[in-house]
PDB file of C-alpha atoms and ligand atoms in Angstrom:
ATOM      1  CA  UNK L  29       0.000   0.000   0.000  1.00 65.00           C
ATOM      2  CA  UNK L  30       1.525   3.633  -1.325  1.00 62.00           C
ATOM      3  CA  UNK L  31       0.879   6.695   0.591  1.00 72.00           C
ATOM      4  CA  UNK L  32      -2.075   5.181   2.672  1.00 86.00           C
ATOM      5  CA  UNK L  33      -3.949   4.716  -0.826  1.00 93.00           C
ATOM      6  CA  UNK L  34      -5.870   1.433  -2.509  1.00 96.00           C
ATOM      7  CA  UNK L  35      -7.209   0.515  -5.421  1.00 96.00           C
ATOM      8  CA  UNK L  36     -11.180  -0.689  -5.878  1.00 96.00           C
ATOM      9  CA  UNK L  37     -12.369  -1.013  -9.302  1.00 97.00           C
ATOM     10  CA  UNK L  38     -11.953   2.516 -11.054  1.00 95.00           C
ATOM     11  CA  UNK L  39     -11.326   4.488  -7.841  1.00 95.00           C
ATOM     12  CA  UNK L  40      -8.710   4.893  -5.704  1.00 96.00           C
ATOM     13  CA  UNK L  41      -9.181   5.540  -1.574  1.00 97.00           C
ATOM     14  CA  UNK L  42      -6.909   6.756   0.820  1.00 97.00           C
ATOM     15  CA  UNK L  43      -7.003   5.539   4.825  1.00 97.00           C
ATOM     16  CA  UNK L  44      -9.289   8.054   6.727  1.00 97.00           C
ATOM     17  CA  UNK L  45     -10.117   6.221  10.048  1.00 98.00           C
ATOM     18  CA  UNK L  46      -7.937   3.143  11.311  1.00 98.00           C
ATOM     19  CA  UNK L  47      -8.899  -0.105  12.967  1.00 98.00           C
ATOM     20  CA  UNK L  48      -8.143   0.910  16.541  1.00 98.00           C
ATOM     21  CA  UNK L  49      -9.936   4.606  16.855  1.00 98.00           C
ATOM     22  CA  UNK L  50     -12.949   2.253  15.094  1.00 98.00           C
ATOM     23  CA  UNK L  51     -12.409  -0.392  17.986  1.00 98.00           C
ATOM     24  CA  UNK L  52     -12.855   2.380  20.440  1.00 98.00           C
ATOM     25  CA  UNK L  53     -15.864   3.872  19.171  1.00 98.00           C
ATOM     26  CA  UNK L  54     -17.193   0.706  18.948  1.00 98.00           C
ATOM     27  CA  UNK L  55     -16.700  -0.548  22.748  1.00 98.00           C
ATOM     28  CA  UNK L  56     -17.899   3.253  23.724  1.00 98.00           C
ATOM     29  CA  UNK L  57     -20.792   2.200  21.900  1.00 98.00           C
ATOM     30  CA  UNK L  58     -21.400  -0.935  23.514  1.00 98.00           C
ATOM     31  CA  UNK L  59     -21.016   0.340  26.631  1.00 98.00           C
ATOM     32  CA  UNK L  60     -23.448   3.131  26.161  1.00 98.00           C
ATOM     33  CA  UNK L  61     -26.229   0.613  25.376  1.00 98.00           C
ATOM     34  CA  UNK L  62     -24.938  -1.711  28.164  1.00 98.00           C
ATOM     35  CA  UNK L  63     -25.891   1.084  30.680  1.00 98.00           C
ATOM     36  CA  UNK L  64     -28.717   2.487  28.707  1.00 98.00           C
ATOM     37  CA  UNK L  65     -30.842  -0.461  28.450  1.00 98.00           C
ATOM     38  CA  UNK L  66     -30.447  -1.923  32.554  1.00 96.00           C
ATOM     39  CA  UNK L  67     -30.084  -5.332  32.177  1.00 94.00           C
ATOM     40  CA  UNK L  68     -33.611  -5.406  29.816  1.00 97.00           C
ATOM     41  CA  UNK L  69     -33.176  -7.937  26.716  1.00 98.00           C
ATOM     42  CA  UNK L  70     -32.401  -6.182  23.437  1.00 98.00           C
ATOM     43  CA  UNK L  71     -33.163  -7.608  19.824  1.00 97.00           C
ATOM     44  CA  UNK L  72     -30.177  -6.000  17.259  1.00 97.00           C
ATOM     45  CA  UNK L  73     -32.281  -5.594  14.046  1.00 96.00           C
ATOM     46  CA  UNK L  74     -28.563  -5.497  11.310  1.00 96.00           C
ATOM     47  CA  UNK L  75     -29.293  -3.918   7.906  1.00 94.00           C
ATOM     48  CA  UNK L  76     -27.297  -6.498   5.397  1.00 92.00           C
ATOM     49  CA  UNK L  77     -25.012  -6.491   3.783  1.00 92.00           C
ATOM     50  CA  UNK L  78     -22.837  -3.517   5.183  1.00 95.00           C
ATOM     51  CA  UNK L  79     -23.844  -4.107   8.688  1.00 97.00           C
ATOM     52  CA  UNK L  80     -22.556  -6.605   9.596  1.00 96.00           C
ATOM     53  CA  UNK L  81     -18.943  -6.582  10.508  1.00 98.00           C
ATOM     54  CA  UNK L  82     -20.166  -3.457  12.535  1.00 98.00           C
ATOM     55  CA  UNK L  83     -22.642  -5.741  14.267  1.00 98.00           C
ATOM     56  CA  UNK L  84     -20.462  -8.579  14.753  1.00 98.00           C
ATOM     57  CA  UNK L  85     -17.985  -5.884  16.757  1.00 98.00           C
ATOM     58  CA  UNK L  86     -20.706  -4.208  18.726  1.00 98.00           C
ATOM     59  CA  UNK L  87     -23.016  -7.156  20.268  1.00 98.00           C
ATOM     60  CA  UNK L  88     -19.419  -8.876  21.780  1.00 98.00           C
ATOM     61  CA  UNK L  89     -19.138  -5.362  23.732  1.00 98.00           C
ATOM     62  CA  UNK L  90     -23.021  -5.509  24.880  1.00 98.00           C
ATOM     63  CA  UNK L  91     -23.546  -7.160  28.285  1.00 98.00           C
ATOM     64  CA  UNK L  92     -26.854  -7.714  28.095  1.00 98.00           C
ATOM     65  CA  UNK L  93     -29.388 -10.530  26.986  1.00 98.00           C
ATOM     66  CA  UNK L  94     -30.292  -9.921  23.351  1.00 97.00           C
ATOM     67  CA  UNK L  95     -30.951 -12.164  20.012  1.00 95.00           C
ATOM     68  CA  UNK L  96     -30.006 -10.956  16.761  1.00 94.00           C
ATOM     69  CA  UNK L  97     -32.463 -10.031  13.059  1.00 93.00           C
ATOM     70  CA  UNK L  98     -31.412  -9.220   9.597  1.00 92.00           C
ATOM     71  CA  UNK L  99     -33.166  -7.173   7.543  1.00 91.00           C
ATOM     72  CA  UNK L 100     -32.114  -6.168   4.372  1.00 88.00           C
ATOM     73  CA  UNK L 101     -32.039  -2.403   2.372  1.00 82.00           C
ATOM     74  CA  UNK L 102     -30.640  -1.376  -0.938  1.00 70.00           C
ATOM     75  CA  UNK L 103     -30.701   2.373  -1.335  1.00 63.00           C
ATOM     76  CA  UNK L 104     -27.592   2.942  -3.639  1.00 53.00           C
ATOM     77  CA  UNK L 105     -27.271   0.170  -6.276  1.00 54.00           C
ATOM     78  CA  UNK L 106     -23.987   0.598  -7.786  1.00 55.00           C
ATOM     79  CA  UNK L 107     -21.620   3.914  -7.529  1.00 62.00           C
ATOM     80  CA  UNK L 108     -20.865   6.549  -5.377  1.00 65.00           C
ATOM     81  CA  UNK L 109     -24.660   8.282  -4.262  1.00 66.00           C
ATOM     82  CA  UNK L 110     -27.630   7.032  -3.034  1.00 62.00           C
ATOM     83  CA  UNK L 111     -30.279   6.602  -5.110  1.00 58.00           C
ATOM     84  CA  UNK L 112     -33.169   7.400  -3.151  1.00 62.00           C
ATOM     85  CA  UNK L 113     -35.243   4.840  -3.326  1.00 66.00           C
ATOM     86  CA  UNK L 114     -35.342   2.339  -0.954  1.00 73.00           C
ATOM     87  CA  UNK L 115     -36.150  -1.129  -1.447  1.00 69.00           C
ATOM     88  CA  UNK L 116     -36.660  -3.839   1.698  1.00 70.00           C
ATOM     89  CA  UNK L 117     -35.043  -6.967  -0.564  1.00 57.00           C
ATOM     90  CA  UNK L 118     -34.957  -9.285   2.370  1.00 55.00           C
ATOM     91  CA  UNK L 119     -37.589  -9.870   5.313  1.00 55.00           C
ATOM     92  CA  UNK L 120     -38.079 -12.716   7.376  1.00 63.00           C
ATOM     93  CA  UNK L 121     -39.810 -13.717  10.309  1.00 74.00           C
ATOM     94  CA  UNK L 122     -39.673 -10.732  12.509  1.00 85.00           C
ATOM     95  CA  UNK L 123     -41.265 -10.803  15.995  1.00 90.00           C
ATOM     96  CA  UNK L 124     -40.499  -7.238  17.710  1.00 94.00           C
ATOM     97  CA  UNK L 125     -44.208  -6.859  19.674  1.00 96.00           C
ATOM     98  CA  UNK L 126     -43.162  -5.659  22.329  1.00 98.00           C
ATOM     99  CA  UNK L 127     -39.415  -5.701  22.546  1.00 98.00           C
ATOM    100  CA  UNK L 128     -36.760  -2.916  22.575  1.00 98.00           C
ATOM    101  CA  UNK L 129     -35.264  -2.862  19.438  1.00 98.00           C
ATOM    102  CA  UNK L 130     -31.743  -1.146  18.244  1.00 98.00           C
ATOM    103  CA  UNK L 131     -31.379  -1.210  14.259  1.00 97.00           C
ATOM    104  CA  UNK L 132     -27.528  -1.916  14.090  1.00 98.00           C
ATOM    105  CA  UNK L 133     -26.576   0.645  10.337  1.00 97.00           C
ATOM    106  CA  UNK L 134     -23.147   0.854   8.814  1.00 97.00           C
ATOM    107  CA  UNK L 135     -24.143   4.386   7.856  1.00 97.00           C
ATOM    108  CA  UNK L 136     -26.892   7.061   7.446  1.00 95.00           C
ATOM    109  CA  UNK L 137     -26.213   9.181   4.763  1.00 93.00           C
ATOM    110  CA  UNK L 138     -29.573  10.852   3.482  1.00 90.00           C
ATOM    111  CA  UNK L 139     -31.912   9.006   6.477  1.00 92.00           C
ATOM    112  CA  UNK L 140     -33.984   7.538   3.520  1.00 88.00           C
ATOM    113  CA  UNK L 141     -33.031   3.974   4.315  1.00 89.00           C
ATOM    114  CA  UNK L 142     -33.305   3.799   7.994  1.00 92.00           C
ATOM    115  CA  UNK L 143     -36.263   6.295   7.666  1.00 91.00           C
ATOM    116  CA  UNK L 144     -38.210   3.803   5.532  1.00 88.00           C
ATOM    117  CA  UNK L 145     -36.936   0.818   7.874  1.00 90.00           C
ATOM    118  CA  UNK L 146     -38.250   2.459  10.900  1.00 93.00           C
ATOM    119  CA  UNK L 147     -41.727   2.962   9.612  1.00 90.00           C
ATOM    120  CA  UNK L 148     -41.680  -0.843   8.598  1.00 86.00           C
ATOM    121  CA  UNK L 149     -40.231  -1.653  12.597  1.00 92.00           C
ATOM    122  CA  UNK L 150     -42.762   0.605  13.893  1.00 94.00           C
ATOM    123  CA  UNK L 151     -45.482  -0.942  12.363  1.00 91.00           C
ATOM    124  CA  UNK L 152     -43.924  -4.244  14.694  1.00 92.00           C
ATOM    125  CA  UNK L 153     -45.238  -2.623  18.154  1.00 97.00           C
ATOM    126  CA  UNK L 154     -41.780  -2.772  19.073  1.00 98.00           C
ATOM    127  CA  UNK L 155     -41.590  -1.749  23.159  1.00 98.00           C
ATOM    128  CA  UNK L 156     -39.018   0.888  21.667  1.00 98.00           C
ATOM    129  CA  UNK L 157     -37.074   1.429  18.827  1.00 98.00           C
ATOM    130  CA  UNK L 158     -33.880   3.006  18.281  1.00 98.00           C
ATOM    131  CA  UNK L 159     -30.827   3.361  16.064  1.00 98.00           C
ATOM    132  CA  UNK L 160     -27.163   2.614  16.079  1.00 98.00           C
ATOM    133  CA  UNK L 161     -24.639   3.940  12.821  1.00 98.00           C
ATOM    134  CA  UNK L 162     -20.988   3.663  13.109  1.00 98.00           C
ATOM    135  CA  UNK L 163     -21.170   6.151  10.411  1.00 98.00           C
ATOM    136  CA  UNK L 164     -23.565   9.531  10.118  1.00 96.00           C
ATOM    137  CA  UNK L 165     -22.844  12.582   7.731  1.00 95.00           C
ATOM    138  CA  UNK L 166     -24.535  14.714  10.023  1.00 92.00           C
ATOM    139  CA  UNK L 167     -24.603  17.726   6.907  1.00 89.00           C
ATOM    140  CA  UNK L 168     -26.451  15.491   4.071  1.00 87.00           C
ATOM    141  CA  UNK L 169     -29.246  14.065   6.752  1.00 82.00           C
ATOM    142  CA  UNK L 170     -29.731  17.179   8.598  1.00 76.00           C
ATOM    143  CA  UNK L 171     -31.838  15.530  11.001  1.00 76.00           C
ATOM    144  CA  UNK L 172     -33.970  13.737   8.495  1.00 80.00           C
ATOM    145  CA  UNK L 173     -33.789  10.727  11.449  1.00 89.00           C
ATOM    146  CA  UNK L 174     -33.132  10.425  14.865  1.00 92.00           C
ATOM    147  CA  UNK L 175     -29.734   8.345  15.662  1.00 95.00           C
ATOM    148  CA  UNK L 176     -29.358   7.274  19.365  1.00 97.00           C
ATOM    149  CA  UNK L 177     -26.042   6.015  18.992  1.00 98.00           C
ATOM    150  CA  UNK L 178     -23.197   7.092  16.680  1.00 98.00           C
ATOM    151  CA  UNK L 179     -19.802   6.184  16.124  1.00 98.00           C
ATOM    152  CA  UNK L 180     -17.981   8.592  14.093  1.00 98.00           C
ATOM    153  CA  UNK L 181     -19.935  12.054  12.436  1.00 97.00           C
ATOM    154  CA  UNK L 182     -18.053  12.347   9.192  1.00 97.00           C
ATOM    155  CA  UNK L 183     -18.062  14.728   5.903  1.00 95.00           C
ATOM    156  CA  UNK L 184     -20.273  13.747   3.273  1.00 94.00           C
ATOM    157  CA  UNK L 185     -18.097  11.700   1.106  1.00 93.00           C
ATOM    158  CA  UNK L 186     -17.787   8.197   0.471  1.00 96.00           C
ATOM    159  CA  UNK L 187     -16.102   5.874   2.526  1.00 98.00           C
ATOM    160  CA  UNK L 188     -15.228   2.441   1.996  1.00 98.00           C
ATOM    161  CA  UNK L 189     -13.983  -0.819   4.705  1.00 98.00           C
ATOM    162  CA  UNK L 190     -15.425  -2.060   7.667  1.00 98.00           C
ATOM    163  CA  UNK L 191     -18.269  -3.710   6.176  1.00 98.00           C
ATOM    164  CA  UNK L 192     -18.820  -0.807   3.714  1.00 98.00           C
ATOM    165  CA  UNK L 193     -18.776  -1.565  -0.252  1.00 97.00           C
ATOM    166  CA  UNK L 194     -17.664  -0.063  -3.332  1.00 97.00           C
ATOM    167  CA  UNK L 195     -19.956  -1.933  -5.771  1.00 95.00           C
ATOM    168  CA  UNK L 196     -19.793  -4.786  -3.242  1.00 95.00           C
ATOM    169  CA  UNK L 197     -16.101  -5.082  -3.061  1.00 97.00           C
ATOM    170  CA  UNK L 198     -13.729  -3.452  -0.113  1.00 98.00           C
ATOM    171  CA  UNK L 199     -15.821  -4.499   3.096  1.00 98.00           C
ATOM    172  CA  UNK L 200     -13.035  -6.659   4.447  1.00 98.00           C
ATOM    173  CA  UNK L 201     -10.950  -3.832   4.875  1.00 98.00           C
ATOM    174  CA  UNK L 202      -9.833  -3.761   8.503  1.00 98.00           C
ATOM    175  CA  UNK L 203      -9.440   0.229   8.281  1.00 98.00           C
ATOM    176  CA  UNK L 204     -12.078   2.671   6.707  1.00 98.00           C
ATOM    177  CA  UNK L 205     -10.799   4.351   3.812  1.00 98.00           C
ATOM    178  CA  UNK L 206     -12.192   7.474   1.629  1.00 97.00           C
ATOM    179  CA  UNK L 207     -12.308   8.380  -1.900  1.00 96.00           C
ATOM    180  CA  UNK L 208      -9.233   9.900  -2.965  1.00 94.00           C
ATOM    181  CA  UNK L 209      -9.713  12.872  -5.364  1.00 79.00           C
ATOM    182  CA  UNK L 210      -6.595  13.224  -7.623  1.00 67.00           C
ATOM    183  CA  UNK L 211      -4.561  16.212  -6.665  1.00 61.00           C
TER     184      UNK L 211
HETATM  185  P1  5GP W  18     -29.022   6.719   3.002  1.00 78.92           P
HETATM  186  O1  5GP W  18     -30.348   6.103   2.684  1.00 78.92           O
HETATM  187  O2  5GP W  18     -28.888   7.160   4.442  1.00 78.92           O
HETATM  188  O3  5GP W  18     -28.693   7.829   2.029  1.00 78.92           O
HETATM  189  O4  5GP W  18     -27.917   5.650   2.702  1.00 78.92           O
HETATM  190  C1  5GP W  18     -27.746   4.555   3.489  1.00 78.92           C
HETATM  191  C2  5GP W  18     -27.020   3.432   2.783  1.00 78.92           C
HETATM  192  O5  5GP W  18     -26.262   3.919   1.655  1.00 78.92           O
HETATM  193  C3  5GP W  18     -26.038   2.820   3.715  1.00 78.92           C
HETATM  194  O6  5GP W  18     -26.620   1.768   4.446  1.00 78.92           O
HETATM  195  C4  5GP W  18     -24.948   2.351   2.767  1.00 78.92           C
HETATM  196  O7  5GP W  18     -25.278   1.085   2.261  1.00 78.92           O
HETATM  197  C5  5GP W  18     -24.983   3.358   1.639  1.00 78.92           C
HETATM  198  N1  5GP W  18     -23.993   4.443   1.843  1.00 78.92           N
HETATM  199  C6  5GP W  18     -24.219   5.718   2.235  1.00 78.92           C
HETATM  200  N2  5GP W  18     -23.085   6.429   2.308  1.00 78.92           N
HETATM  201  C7  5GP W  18     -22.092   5.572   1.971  1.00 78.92           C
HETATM  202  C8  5GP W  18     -20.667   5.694   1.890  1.00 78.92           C
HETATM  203  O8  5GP W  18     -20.031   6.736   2.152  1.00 78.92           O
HETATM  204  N3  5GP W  18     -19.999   4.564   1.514  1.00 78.92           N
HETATM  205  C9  5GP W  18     -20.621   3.389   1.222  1.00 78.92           C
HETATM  206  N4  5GP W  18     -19.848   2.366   0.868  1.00 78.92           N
HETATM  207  N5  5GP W  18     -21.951   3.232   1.290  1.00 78.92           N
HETATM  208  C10 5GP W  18     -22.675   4.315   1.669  1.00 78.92           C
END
């Protein structure tokens, strides 16, 4: 690797957050919901595919009971922006009636997924329902959505690693990395 940088596809990325300041977000994280939630049982709702390193992180720094869902959301097809429109691909056997439920999200960009995903949730009679990102650009949602918990507030531009894809390739990266404009 030269000058931080990587190669996906057509694009090249440079390193933007590394593995450990992501390990300590996530255990911050963990323990927030650890204290917040007082011993009650919590079902993790992960949004596939990007979720789920993210997830897989998170629940071993959660000391509480909980059981895991996957739902799935595809907002940006392939490329760089998101397209808007929302589509629930994958839905299976959810039972949230009375539950508290945290929707585990690699990232909210414009809200529109986990906007659309909460009004399906809600519709569940969850006890409560609330929201974890490791990612948020805080200046493209502008509060379309209420996030409980969130790692990292970032720019709006697109990052890649850590479960997150550049048409679908790049989410075993360790480290998150971000597109690299050419000087
Ligand atoms: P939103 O609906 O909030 O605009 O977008 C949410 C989804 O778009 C995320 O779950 C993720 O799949 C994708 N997304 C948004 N921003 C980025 C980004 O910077 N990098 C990658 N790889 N995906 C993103």
């Amino acid at each position: 690797m030269k000058n931080n940088l990587i190669q996906l596809h057509d694009k090249q990325f440079k390193k933007f957050i590394s593995r450990e300041q992501i390990h300590e977000a996530v255990q911050r994280l963990g323990a927030q919901i650890t204290h917040d939630y007082n011993a009650n049982e919590v079902v993790f709702v992960v949004v596939l595919k990007g979720s789920i390193v993210f997830a897989t992180d998170l629940i071993r720094e959660v000391n509480l009971p909980c059981t895991l869902e996957f739902i799935r959301a595809e907002s940006y097809g392939a490329g760089l922006h998101s397209s808007g429109n929302v589509k629930v691909a994958h839905y299976t056997g959810l039972d949230l009636a009375g539950k508290h439920v945290i929707v585990l999200e690699d990232i909210v960009d414009t809200g529109l997924t986990i906007k659309q995903l909460l009004i399906h949730l809600q519709e569940m009679k969850p006890a409560s329902l609330k929201v974890a990102t490791l990612f948020l650009k805080p200046e493209v949602c502008k509060g379309t959505v209420e996030t409980h918990y969130v790692g990292f507030e970032i720019s709006p531009l697109f990052i890649v690693g850590y479960g997150l894809d550049y048409n679908e390739i790049g989410r075993n990266l360790a480290d998150v990395y971000i597109l690299h404009e050419a000087p």
